[in-house]
Amino acid sequence: MFNRFKKIREYIKNLNLSIDKYKNDTIVQSLPSKAFVNRAKKSIDCGNFKEAESILNEALELPQEDALVYKYLGICAERTGRFDDAMRAYKKSANINPQDKEIWSKLGFSQIQCKLFEDAEKAFENANKINPSNTDTFAGWGMALMKQKQYANAHEKFVEAVRLNKYNFMAMLLDAIMEIRLERYEDAELKLKFLSTVAPNESNNYEYAHLKYIKKDYANAEFYAKKALEFNPNMLNPYLILAKVYREKLEFDKAEEIFSSAVLLHPQNPDLYYEWALMYQYFEKYDEAKQKFEKVLEFSPDEGFAKAGLGLTLAYFGNLDEAESLIFTELEKEPECYLALKGKAFVSYKREDYEGAINAFKHILKEDTTDGACNYYIAKCYEKLGNDILTKEYFENAVNKCPFHIKSFTDYAKYLISRGEIADAQRKLRRALKTDENNVEVLNLLFHVGYILVKENVCEYNVKEALAIADKIDSNLFEYESEKAELVNILENL
């Protein structure tokens, strides 16, 4: 009997403690869920999100629905990266209490994370009606519009966010990005210069590097990309900017080194392999480009531009039926896709439709003047069509804009030799040798033109120069043994 009374006393004591705790946690005694919310808030403040959710789930068992319970469930889900759950909780909270000053903004940000950009736009519009002139609301509103590619409207929202809080540097950065999209480069420059000085971080420096690259200020693009990597060595985009800068400066080895470093950090990133493939095709290394485009499609099978790039490489190697399928499928979706247009040009070139190929390559040059290798193929087309003036003009463009493209030099030299312009051919081959001093084809041709010039004007210096070139070539790869023997005989007689 005594033990029974003891248990009853303990039960009453625990009940009183629970009531005391409830009173302490609950400000509004008529809302029992408030106690759960306050306890959950303490757990959230300590970073114990699982515990907080457990407390809030207990509150869901109460008969009366409380918007705050769902709001804090959303916060727990958001803090733990479960944005779908967060969005559903915030939406439920907004439906119960649509006058909450924070809930629509929180809902909007979670919908952005879930890629529901139109819904997010509406949520931020509601947030502004209930709590007007909030800098974060306008920043989020701008993000939702930006994701829908409404760059002008997004720009207006970011401008307003900065007006409301001049220290909202994230909104200022996004404002500058929109100005870049709208080609308002000078306005963007002012903001990015300010941000890179006052609030330097990886994002601000990267965007400034990106702007400098667009403006063809490659020295500063390189500088700010490297600054971004000082803040965050694992950030991919600065590597891509550096690689593109080195590509434009025709520094292949540096670009290759950058890609090789980046792939160690991002071995499965399709954007990395895509830019790498672009670099290879730019330098006319189509074997390597093909491998990288295939790598893109391994990680992102529906990437249309990569399919167009693969089609381009197949066209270059003469696999025309397979190439056309990839190229023209992409052209139907994106009529101005650079890689697809270049692939189409190669298809015409390989099918000996030289007029069609000329028009296609010229269209590419009009859109992208940096793709100097197109000049080489136009020159080859005009050579086939017998137009000597334009053949020379485009060969000249090719060797001046693509000093790395040895094929331009050797084919131009062969063309000049066929026309009897031997001295000019020699000059072109000597330029090629500065790029690749051990190139066997260049050395053979250089010996050949030297031999012809010796025959036209015999002198000891010319003979020795031609023979010195022959000595640089492996005997198994040397193509002019009889001419060499003739020059040796001439030198002995001299």
Short mmCIF file of N, CA, C and O in Angstrom, two decimals, residues 69-165:
data_model
loop_
_atom_site.label_atom_id
_atom_site.label_comp_id
_atom_site.label_asym_id
_atom_site.label_seq_id
_atom_site.Cartn_x
_atom_site.Cartn_y
_atom_site.Cartn_z
N VAL A 69 4.63 26.29 -36.01
CA VAL A 69 5.17 24.92 -35.99
C VAL A 69 5.71 24.58 -37.38
O VAL A 69 6.83 24.08 -37.54
N TYR A 70 4.91 24.86 -38.41
CA TYR A 70 5.34 24.56 -39.77
C TYR A 70 6.50 25.47 -40.20
O TYR A 70 7.40 25.04 -40.91
N LYS A 71 6.46 26.71 -39.74
CA LYS A 71 7.54 27.63 -40.08
C LYS A 71 8.89 27.12 -39.57
O LYS A 71 9.89 27.11 -40.31
N TYR A 72 8.89 26.66 -38.32
CA TYR A 72 10.16 26.19 -37.75
C TYR A 72 10.53 24.79 -38.25
O TYR A 72 11.72 24.46 -38.32
N LEU A 73 9.54 24.01 -38.64
CA LEU A 73 9.87 22.76 -39.34
C LEU A 73 10.57 23.08 -40.66
O LEU A 73 11.53 22.40 -41.06
N GLY A 74 10.10 24.12 -41.35
CA GLY A 74 10.75 24.56 -42.58
C GLY A 74 12.17 25.02 -42.34
O GLY A 74 13.08 24.71 -43.11
N ILE A 75 12.37 25.75 -41.25
CA ILE A 75 13.72 26.22 -40.92
C ILE A 75 14.65 25.04 -40.67
O ILE A 75 15.80 25.02 -41.15
N CYS A 76 14.17 24.04 -39.93
CA CYS A 76 15.00 22.84 -39.68
C CYS A 76 15.36 22.14 -40.99
O CYS A 76 16.51 21.73 -41.20
N ALA A 77 14.35 21.99 -41.85
CA ALA A 77 14.60 21.31 -43.12
C ALA A 77 15.57 22.11 -43.99
O ALA A 77 16.48 21.55 -44.62
N GLU A 78 15.42 23.43 -43.99
CA GLU A 78 16.30 24.29 -44.80
C GLU A 78 17.74 24.22 -44.29
O GLU A 78 18.68 24.10 -45.08
N ARG A 79 17.89 24.27 -42.98
CA ARG A 79 19.25 24.24 -42.39
C ARG A 79 19.94 22.90 -42.64
O ARG A 79 21.17 22.83 -42.61
N THR A 80 19.18 21.86 -42.87
CA THR A 80 19.77 20.54 -43.13
C THR A 80 19.75 20.19 -44.62
O THR A 80 19.96 19.04 -44.99
N GLY A 81 19.46 21.20 -45.47
CA GLY A 81 19.57 21.01 -46.92
C GLY A 81 18.42 20.28 -47.57
O GLY A 81 18.53 19.87 -48.73
N ARG A 82 17.30 20.13 -46.89
CA ARG A 82 16.14 19.43 -47.46
C ARG A 82 15.13 20.48 -47.92
O ARG A 82 14.15 20.78 -47.26
N PHE A 83 15.41 21.05 -49.10
CA PHE A 83 14.65 22.21 -49.52
C PHE A 83 13.23 21.86 -49.96
O PHE A 83 12.32 22.68 -49.84
N ASP A 84 13.02 20.65 -50.47
CA ASP A 84 11.66 20.22 -50.79
C ASP A 84 10.79 20.21 -49.53
O ASP A 84 9.66 20.71 -49.53
N ASP A 85 11.33 19.62 -48.45
CA ASP A 85 10.59 19.58 -47.18
C ASP A 85 10.38 20.99 -46.64
O ASP A 85 9.31 21.32 -46.11
N ALA A 86 11.41 21.81 -46.76
CA ALA A 86 11.31 23.19 -46.28
C ALA A 86 10.20 23.93 -47.02
O ALA A 86 9.38 24.63 -46.40
N MET A 87 10.18 23.77 -48.35
CA MET A 87 9.17 24.46 -49.15
C MET A 87 7.76 24.04 -48.75
O MET A 87 6.87 24.89 -48.58
N ARG A 88 7.54 22.74 -48.54
CA ARG A 88 6.22 22.26 -48.17
C ARG A 88 5.80 22.81 -46.79
O ARG A 88 4.64 23.20 -46.59
N ALA A 89 6.76 22.86 -45.87
CA ALA A 89 6.45 23.37 -44.54
C ALA A 89 6.14 24.86 -44.58
O ALA A 89 5.17 25.33 -43.96
N TYR A 90 6.95 25.62 -45.32
CA TYR A 90 6.72 27.06 -45.42
C TYR A 90 5.37 27.35 -46.10
O TYR A 90 4.65 28.28 -45.72
N LYS A 91 5.05 26.57 -47.12
CA LYS A 91 3.79 26.78 -47.83
C LYS A 91 2.60 26.53 -46.89
O LYS A 91 1.62 27.29 -46.89
N LYS A 92 2.70 25.49 -46.07
CA LYS A 92 1.64 25.19 -45.10
C LYS A 92 1.50 26.32 -44.10
O LYS A 92 0.39 26.77 -43.76
N SER A 93 2.64 26.83 -43.63
CA SER A 93 2.64 27.93 -42.67
C SER A 93 2.01 29.18 -43.28
O SER A 93 1.21 29.87 -42.64
N ALA A 94 2.36 29.46 -44.56
CA ALA A 94 1.82 30.65 -45.24
C ALA A 94 0.32 30.54 -45.44
O ALA A 94 -0.41 31.55 -45.37
N ASN A 95 -0.16 29.33 -45.68
CA ASN A 95 -1.60 29.14 -45.85
C ASN A 95 -2.36 29.38 -44.55
O ASN A 95 -3.47 29.91 -44.55
N ILE A 96 -1.74 29.00 -43.42
CA ILE A 96 -2.40 29.18 -42.12
C ILE A 96 -2.33 30.64 -41.68
O ILE A 96 -3.32 31.20 -41.20
N ASN A 97 -1.17 31.25 -41.85
CA ASN A 97 -0.99 32.65 -41.44
C ASN A 97 -0.31 33.43 -42.56
O ASN A 97 0.91 33.65 -42.53
N PRO A 98 -1.06 33.87 -43.56
CA PRO A 98 -0.47 34.58 -44.70
C PRO A 98 0.07 35.96 -44.35
O PRO A 98 0.71 36.60 -45.18
N GLN A 99 -0.18 36.45 -43.13
CA GLN A 99 0.28 37.78 -42.73
C GLN A 99 1.65 37.76 -42.04
O GLN A 99 2.15 38.81 -41.64
N ASP A 100 2.23 36.58 -41.91
CA ASP A 100 3.57 36.49 -41.31
C ASP A 100 4.56 37.28 -42.17
O ASP A 100 4.65 37.09 -43.38
N LYS A 101 5.34 38.15 -41.54
CA LYS A 101 6.22 39.05 -42.29
C LYS A 101 7.40 38.32 -42.95
O LYS A 101 8.04 38.84 -43.87
N GLU A 102 7.74 37.14 -42.47
CA GLU A 102 8.91 36.42 -42.99
C GLU A 102 8.55 35.27 -43.91
O GLU A 102 9.35 34.89 -44.76
N ILE A 103 7.37 34.71 -43.74
CA ILE A 103 7.11 33.39 -44.31
C ILE A 103 7.16 33.38 -45.83
O ILE A 103 7.66 32.43 -46.45
N TRP A 104 6.64 34.44 -46.49
CA TRP A 104 6.62 34.42 -47.95
C TRP A 104 8.04 34.52 -48.52
O TRP A 104 8.36 33.91 -49.54
N SER A 105 8.87 35.27 -47.85
CA SER A 105 10.26 35.38 -48.30
C SER A 105 10.98 34.04 -48.15
O SER A 105 11.70 33.59 -49.04
N LYS A 106 10.75 33.39 -47.00
CA LYS A 106 11.37 32.08 -46.78
C LYS A 106 10.87 31.07 -47.81
O LYS A 106 11.64 30.26 -48.34
N LEU A 107 9.57 31.13 -48.09
CA LEU A 107 9.00 30.24 -49.10
C LEU A 107 9.64 30.51 -50.46
O LEU A 107 10.00 29.57 -51.19
N GLY A 108 9.80 31.78 -50.79
CA GLY A 108 10.39 32.13 -52.09
C GLY A 108 11.80 31.59 -52.25
O GLY A 108 12.15 31.01 -53.29
N PHE A 109 12.64 31.74 -51.22
CA PHE A 109 14.02 31.24 -51.32
C PHE A 109 14.05 29.71 -51.44
O PHE A 109 14.87 29.16 -52.17
N SER A 110 13.16 29.04 -50.72
CA SER A 110 13.14 27.56 -50.82
C SER A 110 12.65 27.14 -52.21
O SER A 110 13.13 26.14 -52.76
N GLN A 111 11.74 27.89 -52.80
CA GLN A 111 11.25 27.55 -54.15
C GLN A 111 12.35 27.78 -55.20
O GLN A 111 12.43 27.05 -56.18
N ILE A 112 13.19 28.78 -54.98
CA ILE A 112 14.35 28.98 -55.87
C ILE A 112 15.25 27.75 -55.81
O ILE A 112 15.71 27.24 -56.84
N GLN A 113 15.48 27.25 -54.61
CA GLN A 113 16.32 26.06 -54.45
C GLN A 113 15.70 24.85 -55.15
O GLN A 113 16.42 23.98 -55.65
N CYS A 114 14.37 24.82 -55.20
CA CYS A 114 13.66 23.71 -55.84
C CYS A 114 13.39 23.98 -57.33
O CYS A 114 12.67 23.21 -57.98
N LYS A 115 13.93 25.12 -57.85
CA LYS A 115 13.81 25.50 -59.26
C LYS A 115 12.37 25.77 -59.68
O LYS A 115 12.01 25.61 -60.84
N LEU A 116 11.57 26.21 -58.73
CA LEU A 116 10.20 26.64 -59.03
C LEU A 116 10.20 28.17 -59.07
O LEU A 116 9.72 28.86 -58.17
N PHE A 117 10.77 28.70 -60.15
CA PHE A 117 11.10 30.12 -60.18
C PHE A 117 9.86 31.01 -60.32
O PHE A 117 9.81 32.09 -59.72
N GLU A 118 8.87 30.58 -61.08
CA GLU A 118 7.65 31.38 -61.21
C GLU A 118 6.91 31.44 -59.87
O GLU A 118 6.38 32.49 -59.48
N ASP A 119 6.86 30.30 -59.18
CA ASP A 119 6.23 30.28 -57.85
C ASP A 119 6.99 31.18 -56.88
O ASP A 119 6.38 31.89 -56.06
N ALA A 120 8.32 31.15 -56.97
CA ALA A 120 9.14 31.99 -56.10
C ALA A 120 8.87 33.46 -56.36
O ALA A 120 8.78 34.27 -55.42
N GLU A 121 8.72 33.81 -57.64
CA GLU A 121 8.43 35.21 -57.99
C GLU A 121 7.15 35.68 -57.30
O GLU A 121 7.09 36.77 -56.73
N LYS A 122 6.12 34.85 -57.33
CA LYS A 122 4.84 35.19 -56.69
C LYS A 122 5.00 35.29 -55.17
O LYS A 122 4.39 36.16 -54.52
N ALA A 123 5.81 34.40 -54.61
CA ALA A 123 6.02 34.42 -53.15
C ALA A 123 6.68 35.73 -52.72
O ALA A 123 6.28 36.34 -51.71
N PHE A 124 7.69 36.18 -53.48
CA PHE A 124 8.36 37.43 -53.11
C PHE A 124 7.44 38.64 -53.33
O PHE A 124 7.52 39.63 -52.58
N GLU A 125 6.57 38.55 -54.33
CA GLU A 125 5.60 39.61 -54.53
C GLU A 125 4.68 39.71 -53.32
O GLU A 125 4.38 40.82 -52.83
N ASN A 126 4.22 38.57 -52.79
CA ASN A 126 3.41 38.56 -51.57
C ASN A 126 4.19 39.10 -50.38
O ASN A 126 3.67 39.85 -49.55
N ALA A 127 5.47 38.69 -50.30
CA ALA A 127 6.31 39.15 -49.18
C ALA A 127 6.41 40.67 -49.18
O ALA A 127 6.37 41.31 -48.12
N ASN A 128 6.52 41.26 -50.37
CA ASN A 128 6.65 42.72 -50.45
C ASN A 128 5.35 43.43 -50.07
O ASN A 128 5.37 44.55 -49.56
N LYS A 129 4.21 42.80 -50.33
CA LYS A 129 2.92 43.40 -49.95
C LYS A 129 2.78 43.45 -48.43
O LYS A 129 2.26 44.42 -47.86
N ILE A 130 3.24 42.40 -47.76
CA ILE A 130 3.07 42.29 -46.31
C ILE A 130 4.17 43.03 -45.56
O ILE A 130 3.95 43.67 -44.54
N ASN A 131 5.39 42.96 -46.10
CA ASN A 131 6.53 43.61 -45.45
C ASN A 131 7.32 44.37 -46.52
O ASN A 131 8.36 43.92 -46.99
N PRO A 132 6.82 45.53 -46.93
CA PRO A 132 7.44 46.25 -48.05
C PRO A 132 8.82 46.80 -47.72
O PRO A 132 9.19 46.94 -46.55
N SER A 133 9.57 47.06 -48.81
CA SER A 133 10.88 47.73 -48.70
C SER A 133 11.88 46.91 -47.89
O SER A 133 12.65 47.45 -47.09
N ASN A 134 11.89 45.60 -48.12
CA ASN A 134 12.87 44.74 -47.46
C ASN A 134 13.93 44.34 -48.48
O ASN A 134 13.62 43.81 -49.55
N THR A 135 15.18 44.62 -48.15
CA THR A 135 16.27 44.40 -49.12
C THR A 135 16.40 42.93 -49.53
O THR A 135 16.62 42.61 -50.70
N ASP A 136 16.21 42.00 -48.55
CA ASP A 136 16.34 40.58 -48.87
C ASP A 136 15.20 40.11 -49.78
O ASP A 136 15.40 39.25 -50.64
N THR A 137 14.01 40.68 -49.57
CA THR A 137 12.88 40.31 -50.43
C THR A 137 13.17 40.68 -51.88
O THR A 137 12.97 39.88 -52.80
N PHE A 138 13.69 41.90 -52.10
CA PHE A 138 13.98 42.33 -53.47
C PHE A 138 15.15 41.53 -54.06
O PHE A 138 15.16 41.24 -55.26
N ALA A 139 16.12 41.16 -53.24
CA ALA A 139 17.22 40.34 -53.73
C ALA A 139 16.71 38.98 -54.19
O ALA A 139 17.07 38.49 -55.27
N GLY A 140 15.87 38.35 -53.36
CA GLY A 140 15.29 37.05 -53.74
C GLY A 140 14.41 37.16 -54.96
O GLY A 140 14.44 36.29 -55.85
N TRP A 141 13.63 38.23 -55.03
CA TRP A 141 12.75 38.49 -56.18
C TRP A 141 13.59 38.58 -57.46
O TRP A 141 13.26 38.00 -58.49
N GLY A 142 14.70 39.29 -57.34
CA GLY A 142 15.61 39.40 -58.49
C GLY A 142 16.18 38.05 -58.90
O GLY A 142 16.30 37.74 -60.10
N MET A 143 16.52 37.23 -57.91
CA MET A 143 17.04 35.89 -58.22
C MET A 143 16.02 35.06 -58.99
O MET A 143 16.37 34.36 -59.96
N ALA A 144 14.76 35.13 -58.56
CA ALA A 144 13.71 34.36 -59.24
C ALA A 144 13.57 34.81 -60.69
O ALA A 144 13.41 33.99 -61.60
N LEU A 145 13.64 36.11 -60.92
CA LEU A 145 13.53 36.64 -62.29
C LEU A 145 14.78 36.30 -63.10
O LEU A 145 14.69 35.99 -64.29
N MET A 146 15.94 36.36 -62.46
CA MET A 146 17.19 36.03 -63.13
C MET A 146 17.18 34.60 -63.63
O MET A 146 17.61 34.31 -64.76
N LYS A 147 16.67 33.69 -62.80
CA LYS A 147 16.62 32.29 -63.19
C LYS A 147 15.67 32.05 -64.35
O LYS A 147 15.78 31.06 -65.06
N GLN A 148 14.71 32.97 -64.53
CA GLN A 148 13.80 32.88 -65.68
C GLN A 148 14.34 33.65 -66.89
O GLN A 148 13.65 33.83 -67.88
N LYS A 149 15.59 34.13 -66.77
CA LYS A 149 16.27 34.88 -67.83
C LYS A 149 15.58 36.21 -68.14
O LYS A 149 15.72 36.74 -69.24
N GLN A 150 14.86 36.74 -67.16
CA GLN A 150 14.29 38.08 -67.28
C GLN A 150 15.29 39.08 -66.70
O GLN A 150 15.09 39.65 -65.62
N TYR A 151 16.39 39.27 -67.44
CA TYR A 151 17.54 39.98 -66.87
C TYR A 151 17.25 41.45 -66.58
O TYR A 151 17.71 41.98 -65.56
N ALA A 152 16.50 42.11 -67.44
CA ALA A 152 16.19 43.53 -67.20
C ALA A 152 15.35 43.69 -65.94
O ALA A 152 15.60 44.57 -65.11
N ASN A 153 14.31 42.85 -65.79
CA ASN A 153 13.46 42.92 -64.60
C ASN A 153 14.23 42.55 -63.34
O ASN A 153 14.05 43.15 -62.28
N ALA A 154 15.08 41.53 -63.45
CA ALA A 154 15.90 41.13 -62.31
C ALA A 154 16.82 42.28 -61.89
O ALA A 154 17.00 42.55 -60.70
N HIS A 155 17.40 42.95 -62.89
CA HIS A 155 18.28 44.08 -62.62
C HIS A 155 17.57 45.14 -61.79
O HIS A 155 18.13 45.67 -60.82
N GLU A 156 16.33 45.44 -62.13
CA GLU A 156 15.56 46.45 -61.38
C GLU A 156 15.40 46.05 -59.91
O GLU A 156 15.51 46.90 -59.02
N LYS A 157 15.15 44.78 -59.68
CA LYS A 157 14.96 44.32 -58.28
C LYS A 157 16.27 44.41 -57.50
O LYS A 157 16.28 44.80 -56.32
N PHE A 158 17.38 44.04 -58.15
CA PHE A 158 18.66 44.12 -57.44
C PHE A 158 19.04 45.56 -57.14
O PHE A 158 19.61 45.86 -56.08
N VAL A 159 18.75 46.46 -58.08
CA VAL A 159 19.01 47.89 -57.85
C VAL A 159 18.23 48.36 -56.63
O VAL A 159 18.76 49.08 -55.77
N GLU A 160 16.97 47.94 -56.53
CA GLU A 160 16.15 48.34 -55.38
C GLU A 160 16.68 47.74 -54.08
O GLU A 160 16.68 48.41 -53.03
N ALA A 161 17.13 46.49 -54.15
CA ALA A 161 17.70 45.85 -52.94
C ALA A 161 18.91 46.62 -52.44
O ALA A 161 19.08 46.82 -51.23
N VAL A 162 19.76 47.09 -53.36
CA VAL A 162 20.95 47.85 -52.98
C VAL A 162 20.55 49.24 -52.48
O VAL A 162 21.16 49.77 -51.55
N ARG A 163 19.54 49.83 -53.09
CA ARG A 163 19.06 51.14 -52.63
C ARG A 163 18.57 51.06 -51.19
O ARG A 163 18.81 51.97 -50.38
N LEU A 164 17.90 49.96 -50.86
CA LEU A 164 17.37 49.79 -49.51
C LEU A 164 18.47 49.48 -48.49
O LEU A 164 18.33 49.76 -47.31
N ASN A 165 19.55 48.88 -48.96
CA ASN A 165 20.68 48.56 -48.07
C ASN A 165 21.96 48.55 -48.90
O ASN A 165 22.25 47.58 -49.60
#
